[in-house]
Coordinates of C-alpha atoms in Angstrom, one line a residue:
Chain J
M1 CA -44.5 0.1 136.3
K2 CA -43.2 2.3 133.6
L3 CA -40.2 1.4 131.4
L4 CA -38.9 3.1 128.7
A5 CA -36.4 2.7 125.8
V6 CA -34.1 4.5 123.1
T7 CA -33.2 2.3 120.7
A8 CA -30.4 3.3 117.3
C9 CA -28.1 1.4 115.5
T10 CA -25.4 2.2 113.1
T11 CA -27.9 2.4 109.9
G12 CA -30.6 2.9 111.0
I13 CA -32.4 1.1 109.1
A14 CA -33.6 -2.4 110.2
H15 CA -32.4 -3.1 114.6
T16 CA -33.7 0.3 115.6
Y17 CA -37.1 -0.7 115.0
M18 CA -36.9 -4.4 115.7
A19 CA -35.0 -3.5 118.6
A20 CA -38.4 -1.0 119.6
E21 CA -40.7 -3.8 119.1
A22 CA -38.7 -6.6 120.5
I23 CA -38.9 -4.4 123.6
E24 CA -42.8 -3.4 123.5
E25 CA -43.4 -6.6 122.9
V26 CA -41.7 -7.5 126.3
A27 CA -43.1 -4.5 128.4
K28 CA -46.6 -5.2 127.1
K29 CA -45.8 -8.7 127.8
K30 CA -45.1 -8.0 131.2
G31 CA -47.6 -5.8 131.6
Y32 CA -45.8 -2.6 132.4
E33 CA -46.4 0.6 130.6
V34 CA -44.3 1.8 127.3
K35 CA -42.8 3.9 125.1
V36 CA -39.3 3.4 122.8
E37 CA -38.0 6.2 120.2
T38 CA -36.7 5.5 118.0
R39 CA -34.1 6.7 116.7
G40 CA -33.0 5.7 112.7
S41 CA -32.3 7.3 110.1
I42 CA -36.3 8.5 109.3
G43 CA -35.1 10.5 111.9
V44 CA -36.8 10.7 115.5
E45 CA -39.4 8.4 116.0
N46 CA -42.0 8.8 119.3
E47 CA -39.7 10.9 121.2
L48 CA -39.0 10.4 124.9
T49 CA -40.9 13.9 125.9
P50 CA -40.6 15.8 129.3
E51 CA -43.3 14.6 131.4
D52 CA -42.7 10.9 130.4
I53 CA -39.4 10.7 131.0
Q54 CA -40.5 12.6 134.7
S55 CA -42.9 9.6 135.2
A56 CA -41.2 7.0 134.1
D57 CA -39.7 4.1 136.3
A58 CA -36.6 2.8 133.9
I59 CA -34.7 3.9 131.3
L60 CA -33.3 1.5 128.6
I61 CA -30.6 2.3 126.0
A62 CA -30.1 0.2 122.9
S63 CA -28.1 1.8 120.9
D64 CA -24.9 1.9 118.5
M65 CA -25.1 5.1 118.6
A66 CA -24.6 8.7 120.7
V67 CA -27.4 9.8 122.3
P68 CA -29.2 12.5 124.5
M69 CA -28.5 11.1 127.6
E70 CA -29.2 15.0 130.1
R71 CA -32.0 14.0 129.4
F72 CA -32.8 10.7 131.5
M73 CA -30.6 12.2 134.7
G74 CA -31.7 10.9 137.8
K75 CA -33.6 8.0 136.4
K76 CA -32.6 3.4 136.7
L77 CA -31.2 3.6 133.3
L78 CA -29.3 0.2 131.0
Y79 CA -27.5 1.2 128.5
V80 CA -26.6 -1.7 126.0
P81 CA -25.6 -2.6 122.7
I82 CA -28.6 -2.5 119.8
S83 CA -28.0 -6.1 119.4
D84 CA -28.5 -7.5 122.9
A85 CA -31.6 -6.4 123.1
I86 CA -33.1 -8.3 120.1
K87 CA -31.1 -11.0 121.1
D88 CA -32.6 -11.1 125.2
A89 CA -35.1 -8.4 125.2
E90 CA -36.8 -10.0 128.2
G91 CA -34.0 -9.7 130.4
L92 CA -32.9 -6.2 129.6
V93 CA -36.7 -4.6 129.9
E94 CA -36.1 -6.9 133.9
Q95 CA -32.4 -5.3 134.5
A96 CA -33.2 -2.1 133.2
F97 CA -35.9 -2.0 136.3
K98 CA -32.3 -2.7 138.7
A99 CA -29.8 -1.0 137.3
P100 CA -27.9 2.1 138.4
V101 CA -29.2 5.5 139.0
Y102 CA -27.6 7.8 135.7
K103 CA -26.0 10.7 137.1
G104 CA -24.2 11.9 134.0
D105 CA -21.3 13.8 135.0
K106 CA -19.9 16.8 133.7
K107 CA -17.2 15.0 130.8
D108 CA -20.9 14.2 129.0
L109 CA -21.9 17.0 128.9
V110 CA -18.8 18.6 127.8
D111 CA -18.1 16.2 125.5
E112 CA -21.9 15.7 123.9
V113 CA -21.5 19.9 123.2
A114 CA -18.2 19.3 121.3
E115 CA -20.3 16.8 119.1
I116 CA -23.5 19.1 119.0
K117 CA -20.3 21.2 117.5
E118 CA -18.7 19.0 115.6
K119 CA -22.0 18.4 113.9
K120 CA -23.1 21.6 113.3
A121 CA -19.9 22.3 111.7
S122 CA -20.1 19.1 109.3
E123 CA -23.0 20.6 108.2
R124 CA -21.9 23.7 107.5
R125 CA -20.9 22.3 104.4
G126 CA -20.3 22.7 100.5
V127 CA -19.5 26.0 99.3
Y128 CA -20.3 27.8 102.2
K129 CA -17.6 26.6 104.4
H130 CA -15.4 26.2 101.7
L131 CA -15.3 30.0 101.4
L132 CA -15.8 30.3 104.8
N133 CA -12.4 28.8 105.0
G134 CA -10.2 30.8 102.3
V135 CA -12.0 34.0 103.7
S136 CA -10.9 33.6 107.9
F137 CA -6.8 32.5 105.9
M138 CA -7.1 35.7 103.7
I139 CA -8.2 38.3 106.9
P140 CA -4.8 39.4 107.8
F141 CA -3.5 39.4 105.0
V142 CA -6.4 42.4 104.0
V143 CA -5.9 43.9 107.2
A144 CA -2.2 43.8 107.1
G145 CA -2.0 45.0 104.1
G146 CA -4.3 47.4 104.0
I147 CA -2.9 49.3 107.5
T148 CA 0.1 49.7 105.8
I149 CA -0.5 51.7 102.9
A150 CA -3.0 53.7 105.0
L151 CA 0.4 54.5 106.7
S152 CA 2.3 55.9 104.0
F153 CA -0.4 57.9 103.4
I154 CA -0.4 60.1 106.7
F155 CA 3.2 61.3 105.0
G156 CA 0.7 62.7 102.5
Y157 CA -1.0 60.9 99.0
N158 CA 1.3 60.9 96.5
A159 CA 4.7 59.7 99.4
F160 CA 5.2 57.5 98.4
Q161 CA 6.4 57.7 94.8
N162 CA 9.5 58.8 95.9
E163 CA 11.6 55.9 95.2
G164 CA 13.9 55.0 99.2
T165 CA 12.1 56.8 101.7
L166 CA 9.6 54.9 104.5
A167 CA 6.8 56.4 102.6
Y168 CA 7.8 54.2 99.4
Y169 CA 8.5 51.4 101.6
L170 CA 5.2 51.3 103.8
K171 CA 3.2 51.0 100.7
A172 CA 5.7 48.3 99.2
I173 CA 4.7 46.3 102.4
G174 CA 1.5 46.4 102.0
D175 CA 1.1 46.2 98.1
A176 CA 3.2 42.9 99.0
A177 CA 0.0 42.1 101.4
F178 CA -2.0 42.5 99.5
G179 CA -0.8 40.5 96.6
L180 CA -1.0 37.8 98.1
M181 CA -4.4 38.6 99.5
V182 CA -6.4 36.1 96.6
P183 CA -3.7 33.7 96.1
I184 CA -4.0 32.9 99.7
L185 CA -8.1 33.0 99.1
A186 CA -7.9 30.6 95.7
G187 CA -5.3 28.9 97.7
Y188 CA -7.2 28.3 101.1
I189 CA -10.1 27.4 99.4
A190 CA -8.9 24.3 96.9
Y191 CA -7.3 23.5 101.2
S192 CA -11.0 23.2 102.1
I193 CA -12.5 20.9 99.5
A194 CA -9.1 18.9 98.7
D195 CA -6.9 19.0 101.6
R196 CA -4.2 18.9 101.7
P197 CA -3.2 19.0 97.8
G198 CA -5.2 21.8 96.7
L199 CA -3.3 24.4 98.5
A200 CA -0.2 24.9 95.9
P201 CA -2.7 25.0 91.7
G202 CA -5.4 27.2 94.5
M203 CA -2.4 29.5 95.4
V204 CA -0.7 29.8 91.5
G205 CA -4.5 30.3 89.9
G206 CA -5.2 33.2 92.8
L207 CA -2.2 34.6 91.3
I208 CA -2.9 34.4 87.4
A209 CA -6.4 35.7 88.8
V210 CA -4.4 38.4 90.2
N211 CA -2.3 38.3 86.8
L212 CA -5.4 39.2 84.8
N213 CA -7.1 41.6 87.0
A214 CA -9.5 39.4 87.6
G215 CA -9.7 40.0 91.0
F216 CA -11.2 38.3 93.9
L217 CA -14.3 37.2 92.1
G218 CA -11.4 35.2 89.5
G219 CA -9.7 34.3 93.0
L220 CA -13.5 32.5 93.4
A221 CA -12.9 31.2 91.3
A222 CA -9.5 29.5 90.6
G223 CA -9.6 28.3 94.5
F224 CA -12.9 26.3 93.5
L225 CA -11.8 25.0 89.9
A226 CA -7.9 23.9 92.0
G227 CA -10.1 22.3 95.3
Y228 CA -12.5 20.1 92.0
I229 CA -9.9 18.9 90.0
V230 CA -7.4 18.4 92.9
Y231 CA -10.6 16.5 93.3
A232 CA -11.0 14.9 90.7
I233 CA -7.4 13.7 90.3
K234 CA -7.9 11.7 93.0
K235 CA -10.8 10.2 92.8
Y236 CA -10.3 8.8 88.9
I237 CA -6.0 8.9 88.8
K238 CA -5.5 5.3 90.2
L239 CA -1.8 4.8 90.2
P240 CA -0.7 1.5 90.5
K241 CA 0.8 0.3 94.2
T242 CA 4.2 0.9 93.5
L243 CA 3.9 4.5 92.2
Q244 CA 1.3 5.9 94.1
G245 CA 4.1 7.3 96.5
I246 CA 4.8 10.3 93.1
M247 CA 1.6 11.4 93.5
P248 CA 1.4 13.8 96.6
V249 CA 3.8 15.2 95.4
L250 CA 5.0 15.1 91.1
I251 CA 0.9 14.2 89.4
I252 CA -1.3 16.0 91.8
P253 CA 0.6 19.0 91.8
V254 CA 1.5 19.5 88.6
L255 CA -1.2 18.0 86.8
S256 CA -4.1 20.6 89.2
S257 CA -1.7 23.1 88.9
L258 CA -1.6 22.7 84.8
S259 CA -5.2 22.6 83.7
V260 CA -5.6 25.1 87.2
G261 CA -3.6 27.0 85.4
L262 CA -4.8 26.8 81.7
I263 CA -8.3 27.3 82.4
M264 CA -7.6 30.6 83.8
Y265 CA -6.0 31.4 81.2
Y266 CA -7.7 30.6 78.5
V267 CA -11.0 30.1 79.6
I268 CA -11.7 33.4 82.6
G269 CA -8.6 35.6 80.8
I270 CA -9.7 36.4 77.7
P271 CA -13.4 36.9 78.7
V272 CA -12.1 40.3 81.6
A273 CA -10.0 41.3 78.9
A274 CA -12.6 42.0 76.8
L275 CA -14.6 43.2 79.7
N276 CA -12.1 45.5 80.7
T277 CA -11.6 46.7 76.7
A278 CA -16.2 47.1 76.9
M279 CA -16.0 48.9 80.3
N280 CA -13.7 51.7 79.3
N281 CA -15.8 51.8 75.9
F282 CA -18.9 51.9 78.0
L283 CA -17.3 54.3 79.9
T284 CA -15.8 56.7 77.5
G285 CA -20.0 57.0 76.0
L286 CA -21.2 58.0 79.2
S287 CA -19.1 61.3 79.8
G288 CA -21.5 63.8 78.5
A289 CA -24.3 61.8 80.4
N290 CA -26.3 63.0 83.2
A291 CA -24.2 63.4 86.4
V292 CA -25.7 61.6 89.1
V293 CA -27.1 58.5 86.3
L294 CA -23.0 58.6 86.2
G295 CA -22.1 59.0 89.3
L296 CA -24.6 56.3 90.3
I297 CA -23.5 54.5 87.7
I298 CA -19.3 54.3 89.1
G299 CA -20.9 53.4 92.0
L300 CA -22.0 50.5 91.4
M301 CA -19.2 49.7 89.6
M302 CA -16.8 50.7 91.9
A303 CA -18.5 48.6 94.9
V304 CA -19.1 45.0 92.5
D305 CA -15.8 43.6 92.0
M306 CA -13.5 45.9 94.4
G307 CA -10.6 46.3 92.6
G308 CA -11.3 43.9 89.6
P309 CA -11.6 44.6 86.6
I310 CA -15.3 46.6 87.2
N311 CA -13.7 47.9 89.5
K312 CA -10.2 48.9 87.7
A313 CA -12.1 50.5 84.5
A314 CA -14.0 53.1 86.4
Y315 CA -10.9 54.0 88.5
A316 CA -8.9 54.7 85.3
F317 CA -11.9 56.4 84.1
G318 CA -11.8 58.7 86.8
T319 CA -8.2 59.1 87.1
G320 CA -8.5 60.1 82.9
T321 CA -10.5 62.9 84.1
L322 CA -8.5 65.0 86.4
A323 CA -6.2 67.6 84.8
A324 CA -3.5 68.8 86.1
G325 CA -5.0 71.6 88.8
T326 CA -8.5 70.9 88.4
G327 CA -10.8 69.3 90.5
S328 CA -12.8 66.4 88.8
A329 CA -16.7 65.7 89.6
V330 CA -16.1 62.0 88.1
M331 CA -13.1 61.3 90.8
A332 CA -14.5 62.6 93.8
A333 CA -18.0 59.8 92.9
V334 CA -15.1 56.9 92.4
M335 CA -13.4 57.5 95.4
A336 CA -16.0 58.6 97.6
A337 CA -18.2 55.6 96.7
G338 CA -14.6 53.4 97.0
M339 CA -14.6 54.3 100.6
T340 CA -17.8 53.0 101.2
P341 CA -18.5 49.4 100.8
P342 CA -15.5 48.7 104.3
L343 CA -17.0 51.6 106.2
G344 CA -21.1 50.1 106.0
L345 CA -19.1 46.8 106.7
A346 CA -17.4 48.4 109.3
L347 CA -20.5 50.0 110.2
A348 CA -22.6 46.6 109.9
T349 CA -20.4 44.5 112.5
A350 CA -21.1 46.8 115.4
L351 CA -25.1 46.7 114.5
F352 CA -25.1 44.0 113.6
K353 CA -22.9 41.7 115.9
N354 CA -25.0 38.5 115.2
K355 CA -24.7 38.2 112.0
F356 CA -20.9 38.1 111.2
T357 CA -18.0 35.6 112.3
A358 CA -15.4 35.8 115.2
A359 CA -12.9 35.9 112.4
E360 CA -15.2 39.2 110.7
S361 CA -15.7 41.0 113.5
E362 CA -12.7 41.1 113.9
A363 CA -11.7 42.0 110.5
G364 CA -14.3 44.9 111.0
K365 CA -12.6 46.6 113.1
A366 CA -10.0 47.9 111.1
A367 CA -12.8 47.9 107.4
W368 CA -12.9 51.5 109.9
I369 CA -9.5 52.2 108.5
L370 CA -9.3 50.5 105.6
G371 CA -12.0 52.2 104.2
A372 CA -11.2 56.2 104.8
S373 CA -9.1 55.2 103.3
F374 CA -9.6 54.5 100.5
I375 CA -8.9 50.8 100.4
T376 CA -11.9 49.4 98.8
E377 CA -11.1 45.7 99.4
G378 CA -11.3 46.3 103.1
A379 CA -15.2 44.4 102.0
I380 CA -13.0 42.0 99.8
P381 CA -13.3 39.5 102.9
F382 CA -17.1 39.6 103.8
A383 CA -18.3 39.7 100.0
A384 CA -15.9 36.6 99.4
A385 CA -17.7 34.4 102.6
D386 CA -20.8 35.8 101.5
P387 CA -20.3 37.1 98.0
L388 CA -24.5 37.1 97.0
R389 CA -25.8 39.5 100.1
V390 CA -23.0 40.9 100.3
I391 CA -22.5 43.0 97.1
P392 CA -25.8 43.7 96.7
S393 CA -25.6 46.6 99.7
I394 CA -22.5 47.3 99.0
M395 CA -23.4 48.2 95.8
V396 CA -26.2 49.7 96.1
G397 CA -24.6 51.6 99.1
S398 CA -21.9 53.0 96.4
A399 CA -24.3 53.8 94.0
V400 CA -26.0 56.6 96.3
T401 CA -22.5 58.0 97.5
G402 CA -21.5 58.3 93.5
A403 CA -24.2 59.9 92.7
L404 CA -24.8 62.3 95.8
S405 CA -21.4 62.8 95.3
M406 CA -22.0 64.5 92.0
L407 CA -25.4 65.3 93.2
F408 CA -23.6 67.7 95.2
N409 CA -21.1 68.7 92.7
C410 CA -18.6 67.7 94.6
T411 CA -14.5 67.5 92.8
L412 CA -11.6 66.5 93.5
S413 CA -7.8 66.8 92.5
V414 CA -6.3 63.5 93.8
P415 CA -6.6 60.0 92.5
H416 CA -6.3 58.1 96.2
G417 CA -5.9 58.8 99.9
G418 CA -9.5 59.0 101.6
I419 CA -9.6 60.9 104.4
F420 CA -6.3 62.1 103.8
V421 CA -7.1 64.1 101.1
L422 CA -9.6 66.0 101.9
F423 CA -8.2 68.9 101.9
A424 CA -8.2 68.6 97.5
V425 CA -12.4 67.9 97.6
G426 CA -14.6 70.4 96.8
N427 CA -17.4 71.3 98.3
I428 CA -16.0 68.4 101.9
P429 CA -19.8 69.0 103.6
G430 CA -21.7 67.5 100.8
Y431 CA -18.7 64.9 100.0
L432 CA -18.6 64.1 104.4
V433 CA -22.7 63.5 103.2
S434 CA -22.6 61.1 100.2
I435 CA -20.6 59.3 101.9
I436 CA -22.0 58.8 105.1
A437 CA -25.3 58.5 102.9
G438 CA -23.9 55.7 101.2
T439 CA -21.8 53.4 104.0
I440 CA -25.6 53.7 106.2
V441 CA -27.8 52.8 103.4
T442 CA -24.8 49.5 103.2
T443 CA -25.4 48.9 106.4
L444 CA -29.2 48.6 106.8
L445 CA -29.4 46.5 103.6
I446 CA -26.3 44.4 105.2
G447 CA -28.8 44.3 108.2
M448 CA -32.3 42.7 105.9
L449 CA -30.1 41.1 103.4
K450 CA -27.2 39.0 105.8
K451 CA -28.6 35.8 107.4
P452 CA -27.1 35.2 111.9
V453 CA -24.8 32.9 111.3
V454 CA -25.0 29.5 112.5
E455 CA -21.4 28.2 113.5
K456 CA -20.7 28.5 117.7
Chain Y
M1 CA -42.0 -0.1 94.2
L2 CA -39.7 -1.6 96.7
I3 CA -40.1 -4.9 95.6
N4 CA -41.5 -7.0 92.8
E5 CA -42.4 -10.0 91.7
N6 CA -38.2 -10.6 89.9
L7 CA -36.9 -9.4 93.4
I8 CA -37.9 -13.2 95.1
D9 CA -36.4 -15.8 95.1
M10 CA -38.2 -19.0 96.4
N11 CA -35.4 -21.2 96.1
L12 CA -32.0 -19.9 96.1
E13 CA -29.3 -22.0 95.9
A14 CA -26.2 -20.9 98.9
D15 CA -24.1 -22.4 101.5
T16 CA -22.3 -19.7 103.3
K17 CA -24.4 -16.8 103.2
E18 CA -21.5 -14.6 101.5
E19 CA -23.4 -16.6 98.4
A20 CA -26.4 -15.5 98.9
I21 CA -25.8 -12.1 99.6
K22 CA -23.7 -12.0 96.3
K23 CA -26.7 -14.3 94.6
L24 CA -29.3 -10.7 95.5
A25 CA -27.2 -8.2 95.2
Q26 CA -26.8 -9.6 91.1
M27 CA -31.0 -10.1 91.6
A28 CA -30.9 -6.4 92.6
Y29 CA -28.1 -5.5 90.1
K30 CA -30.5 -7.4 86.8
E31 CA -33.0 -5.1 87.9
G32 CA -30.7 -1.7 87.9
R33 CA -31.6 -1.3 91.6
V34 CA -28.4 -2.1 92.3
N35 CA -24.9 0.1 90.1
D36 CA -21.8 -2.0 91.6
I37 CA -22.5 -4.9 93.3
D38 CA -19.1 -5.8 94.0
R39 CA -20.1 -2.1 96.0
Y40 CA -22.4 -3.2 97.7
V41 CA -22.0 -6.4 98.8
E42 CA -18.9 -4.9 100.5
A43 CA -20.8 -2.2 102.4
V44 CA -23.2 -5.1 103.4
L45 CA -20.7 -7.0 104.9
K46 CA -18.9 -5.0 106.7
R47 CA -22.6 -3.8 107.4
E48 CA -22.6 -8.1 108.7
A49 CA -18.7 -7.7 110.4
E50 CA -19.8 -4.6 112.8
Y51 CA -22.4 -7.9 114.6
S52 CA -24.6 -10.3 112.6
T53 CA -27.6 -9.6 110.9
S54 CA -29.9 -12.2 111.9
V55 CA -32.3 -11.4 114.1
G56 CA -33.2 -15.2 115.8
F57 CA -35.8 -16.9 114.7
G58 CA -35.2 -18.2 111.2
V59 CA -34.8 -14.4 109.6
A60 CA -31.2 -12.9 108.5
I61 CA -31.5 -9.1 107.1
P62 CA -28.9 -7.9 105.6
H63 CA -28.2 -4.7 104.4
G64 CA -26.2 -1.7 102.9
K65 CA -26.9 2.2 102.4
T66 CA -24.5 3.3 99.8
D67 CA -23.9 5.4 96.8
A68 CA -24.2 1.7 94.9
V69 CA -27.6 1.2 95.4
N70 CA -29.7 3.8 92.6
E71 CA -32.8 3.1 93.7
P72 CA -34.6 1.1 97.3
F73 CA -34.8 -1.8 97.7
L74 CA -36.0 -4.6 98.6
G75 CA -35.5 -8.8 98.3
F76 CA -37.0 -12.3 99.4
A77 CA -35.1 -15.6 98.9
K78 CA -36.2 -18.8 100.9
V79 CA -32.6 -20.5 101.0
K80 CA -31.8 -23.9 102.9
G81 CA -31.1 -22.8 106.2
I82 CA -27.5 -21.8 105.6
D83 CA -25.4 -20.4 109.3
W84 CA -26.2 -17.1 109.9
S85 CA -24.2 -16.3 112.7
A86 CA -27.6 -15.9 114.6
P87 CA -28.0 -14.7 118.4
D88 CA -30.0 -18.1 119.0
E89 CA -27.7 -20.1 116.7
K90 CA -30.2 -20.9 113.7
P91 CA -29.7 -21.4 111.0
V92 CA -31.5 -19.1 108.3
D93 CA -34.0 -19.7 105.8
L94 CA -35.5 -16.8 105.5
V95 CA -33.3 -13.8 103.8
F96 CA -34.7 -10.0 103.6
I97 CA -31.6 -7.9 101.6
I98 CA -31.3 -4.4 102.0
G99 CA -30.1 -1.1 99.7
V100 CA -31.2 2.4 100.0
P101 CA -28.5 4.8 98.8
E102 CA -26.6 7.1 100.5
A103 CA -27.9 10.0 100.0
Q104 CA -31.8 8.3 99.8
A105 CA -34.9 11.0 98.8
G106 CA -37.2 10.9 101.2
N107 CA -38.8 8.7 104.2
E108 CA -40.9 6.9 101.9
H109 CA -38.9 3.7 101.6
L110 CA -37.3 3.8 105.3
K111 CA -41.2 3.8 107.2
I112 CA -41.9 0.9 105.3
L113 CA -38.4 -0.9 105.9
A114 CA -39.2 0.1 109.4
K115 CA -42.5 -1.6 109.4
L116 CA -41.2 -4.2 107.7
S117 CA -38.0 -4.8 110.2
R118 CA -40.8 -4.5 113.8
R119 CA -43.7 -7.3 111.9
L120 CA -40.1 -9.7 111.0
M121 CA -40.4 -10.4 114.8
K122 CA -43.2 -11.0 115.6
D123 CA -43.8 -15.2 114.9
D124 CA -47.5 -14.7 113.0
F125 CA -45.5 -13.4 110.6
R126 CA -42.6 -15.8 109.8
Q127 CA -45.7 -18.5 109.5
L128 CA -47.2 -16.5 106.6
L129 CA -43.2 -16.3 104.8
R130 CA -42.4 -20.4 105.6
Q131 CA -45.7 -21.3 104.2
A132 CA -46.2 -19.4 100.7
S133 CA -45.1 -21.3 98.4
S134 CA -45.2 -18.4 95.3
K135 CA -44.3 -15.1 94.6
K136 CA -47.2 -14.2 94.2
D137 CA -48.2 -15.1 98.7
I138 CA -44.7 -13.3 100.1
L139 CA -45.6 -10.1 98.0
A140 CA -48.9 -10.0 99.5
A141 CA -47.5 -10.9 103.2
V142 CA -44.4 -7.9 102.5
Q143 CA -47.5 -5.5 101.7
E144 CA -50.0 -6.5 103.9
A145 CA -47.3 -6.3 106.2
V146 CA -46.6 -2.6 105.6
A147 CA -50.2 -1.4 105.0

């Protein structure tokens, strides 16, 4: 006769092993063959193999925890709390051989799968989980804003400048959605960290990041700041019972928004302003440099923070080189390099499906249009979710595009519009080659650097 | 080391299991193993409330896994027959107390505790502990058991 057992207790320190010992001892005394799997804090030890289970006459499970059950289908099985095994191992061993056959049922399997999923989700803890939460709430704003702005370009790249026209309103709607993008990102990062009370300081901090031109990187900072500040307030500020009611409605919102806001202005705002000035000076100083190098640097700048201070500096520098009526090579490089990040990511979501979440894959489809319309922000959801891998990839791709555009001496005579303003480009074939080359470089780098998504 | 002579009391004065747990926690606190006696005791009693950590044969192993523990430890005390709601209803005279931090680094200590738990189920080991007359004897017995 062969008995298999599984033991597990809630802390996994002592009873798991005492029960295992008791069962082994009793079984050996009775002359049974025995093997006990222990599932304690150390991990699973002495795990039962399919062969063990195949040859077993009965299974005894003494556990206060969920144990993988599917494998015992068709075996006599007795399931008891662990304390029973310590109290009366002898009786249980006998009972196990008379136990009914375990049939399992669908519900158990579904429950188990749900449990595994939940466990995986909780493992995906920390920074990454908070980022993904923020990004998933931000994506609709990016898509809505980007597509609406792109629609306004259909009426001409500068049609939105005429107040009261449809193009004007389309652009205004798109800007409204874009304006909410970073506050939502920051708000829901904080929400993920600190629950509901995190939302207000997160969104406030996010909007300050926008006002400071700190871009989405500033928004990320605001979100984490707000989340952890609220978390700390909840943990360390203890009010007497009678006053606890004012914590969520008064103390937490005011204190956290105030601290996040002040930190954003004093700690993030000043360096960002300094960065803006430094970038402008840097680019002005580069004006005389080798054109290809300048294109490369512009590409890097356009991609690094997508609408943040560095990107803005490069864009402003580009528009500054526009003189009425004539095309500018710098402006052409700026726009081309600003188009490749969303395009490269769109292509990557199509080619490397396992490396993106379902929400990201959907955003990838919209990113085609955003990229083609020179709305670099289309890349932000991807960059925010995985900055260390995505940002370098898009920077290199944009640098290639910027350098090639300069090399081919492409020019552009308008400040915005993407493919809608191709008529204003000098050397269109060269321009398209530059953009496609950068897009492919970005896609390949993402394919190499990004890890497959583990959830789901 | 999980256990040392300062974590052993050959004659602990306690009338209830709560009192025994508190005194053992103080012992661990003095050795710097526990940073917050109240929280540690709370964790142990919470575990105790699920079902008694007495395993019968006069042995109890109260334990707590909590942030209030700095470093895994094992404490031991002989007591004078305390009621510990044992499964065999016998009073407890041998108490091992265990503390493990919530996030333990490495499994070494857990493996030792697992071995000790297994040994406690053996009559000869319990006899050895009961006959031991000095802290040194207890240390030697424990070390032999988990070797």
